[in-house]
Amino acid sequence: MVHIGKAAGQDGLDQRLADYRRHGTRLLAGHWGGRSIWQLVGSDAMLVAWRPLTEDDAGEAEQNLNDKFKELHGGALHFANL
């Protein structure tokens, strides 16, 4: 399962992941990306990984990852990024 996104700084990443988890427990959260993820069987055991980038590079890196995914999967975005 893949979800591609960006967050600014350590506090930004911590907050984004906290929102993501909160959405999975059906609490109010400012992050809708998790709405699809939490419907998967085994979502409670998923792993999270990230790649630190400079703020200037983050937007371009996110776009490149999304473009590469679409290239590999017939032009479709992964369902967690719809």
CSV table of C-alpha atoms in Angstrom, one decimal:
chain,number,residue,atom,x,y,z
A,1,MET,CA,0.0,0.0,0.0
A,2,VAL,CA,1.3,3.4,-0.9
A,3,HIS,CA,0.3,6.9,0.2
A,4,ILE,CA,2.4,9.8,-1.0
A,5,GLY,CA,2.3,13.1,0.8
A,6,LYS,CA,4.5,15.8,2.3
A,7,ALA,CA,4.7,17.5,5.7
A,8,ALA,CA,6.8,20.4,6.8
A,9,GLY,CA,9.4,19.8,9.5
A,10,GLN,CA,9.3,17.2,12.3
A,11,ASP,CA,6.2,18.8,13.9
A,12,GLY,CA,4.5,18.7,10.6
A,13,LEU,CA,5.3,15.0,10.1
A,14,ASP,CA,4.2,14.2,13.7
A,15,GLN,CA,0.9,16.1,13.2
A,16,ARG,CA,0.2,14.6,9.8
A,17,LEU,CA,0.7,11.1,11.1
A,18,ALA,CA,-1.3,11.8,14.2
A,19,ASP,CA,-4.2,13.0,12.0
A,20,TYR,CA,-3.8,9.9,9.8
A,21,ARG,CA,-4.1,7.6,12.8
A,22,ARG,CA,-7.0,9.6,14.3
A,23,HIS,CA,-8.9,9.2,11.1
A,24,GLY,CA,-8.4,5.4,11.4
A,25,THR,CA,-10.0,5.4,14.8
A,26,ARG,CA,-13.0,7.4,13.5
A,27,LEU,CA,-12.2,10.5,15.3
A,28,LEU,CA,-12.2,13.9,13.7
A,29,ALA,CA,-8.9,14.5,11.8
A,30,GLY,CA,-7.6,17.0,9.3
A,31,HIS,CA,-6.2,14.3,7.1
A,32,TRP,CA,-8.5,12.5,4.6
A,33,GLY,CA,-5.8,10.4,3.0
A,34,GLY,CA,-6.4,7.7,5.6
A,35,ARG,CA,-10.0,7.1,4.8
A,36,SER,CA,-9.2,4.5,2.2
A,37,ILE,CA,-6.2,3.0,4.0
A,38,TRP,CA,-8.2,2.1,7.2
A,39,GLN,CA,-10.6,0.0,5.2
A,40,LEU,CA,-7.9,-2.5,4.2
A,41,VAL,CA,-7.7,-5.8,6.1
A,42,GLY,CA,-4.6,-5.6,8.2
A,43,SER,CA,-4.4,-1.8,8.3
A,44,ASP,CA,-3.7,-1.9,12.0
A,45,ALA,CA,-0.3,-3.5,11.2
A,46,MET,CA,0.8,-1.2,8.5
A,47,LEU,CA,4.3,0.4,8.5
A,48,VAL,CA,5.1,4.0,7.9
A,49,ALA,CA,8.3,5.2,6.2
A,50,TRP,CA,9.4,8.7,5.1
A,51,ARG,CA,12.3,10.3,3.3
A,52,PRO,CA,13.6,13.6,4.7
A,53,LEU,CA,13.9,16.4,2.0
A,54,THR,CA,14.4,20.1,2.1
A,55,GLU,CA,11.2,22.1,1.9
A,56,ASP,CA,12.3,23.3,-1.6
A,57,ASP,CA,12.6,19.7,-2.9
A,58,ALA,CA,9.5,18.2,-1.2
A,59,GLY,CA,6.8,19.3,-3.7
A,60,GLU,CA,8.8,18.2,-6.7
A,61,ALA,CA,9.6,14.9,-5.1
A,62,GLU,CA,6.0,14.3,-4.3
A,63,GLN,CA,5.0,15.1,-7.9
A,64,ASN,CA,7.7,12.8,-9.2
A,65,LEU,CA,6.6,9.9,-7.0
A,66,ASN,CA,3.0,10.3,-8.1
A,67,ASP,CA,4.0,10.6,-11.8
A,68,LYS,CA,6.1,7.4,-11.5
A,69,PHE,CA,3.3,5.5,-9.8
A,70,LYS,CA,0.9,6.6,-12.6
A,71,GLU,CA,3.4,5.6,-15.2
A,72,LEU,CA,3.7,2.1,-13.7
A,73,HIS,CA,-0.1,1.6,-13.2
A,74,GLY,CA,-1.8,2.8,-16.4
A,75,GLY,CA,-2.2,6.5,-15.4
A,76,ALA,CA,-4.1,5.8,-12.2
A,77,LEU,CA,-3.2,7.3,-8.8
A,78,HIS,CA,-3.0,4.9,-5.9
A,79,PHE,CA,-6.3,4.9,-4.1
A,80,ALA,CA,-5.0,6.5,-1.0
A,81,ASN,CA,-4.2,9.7,-3.0
A,82,LEU,CA,-7.5,10.0,-4.8
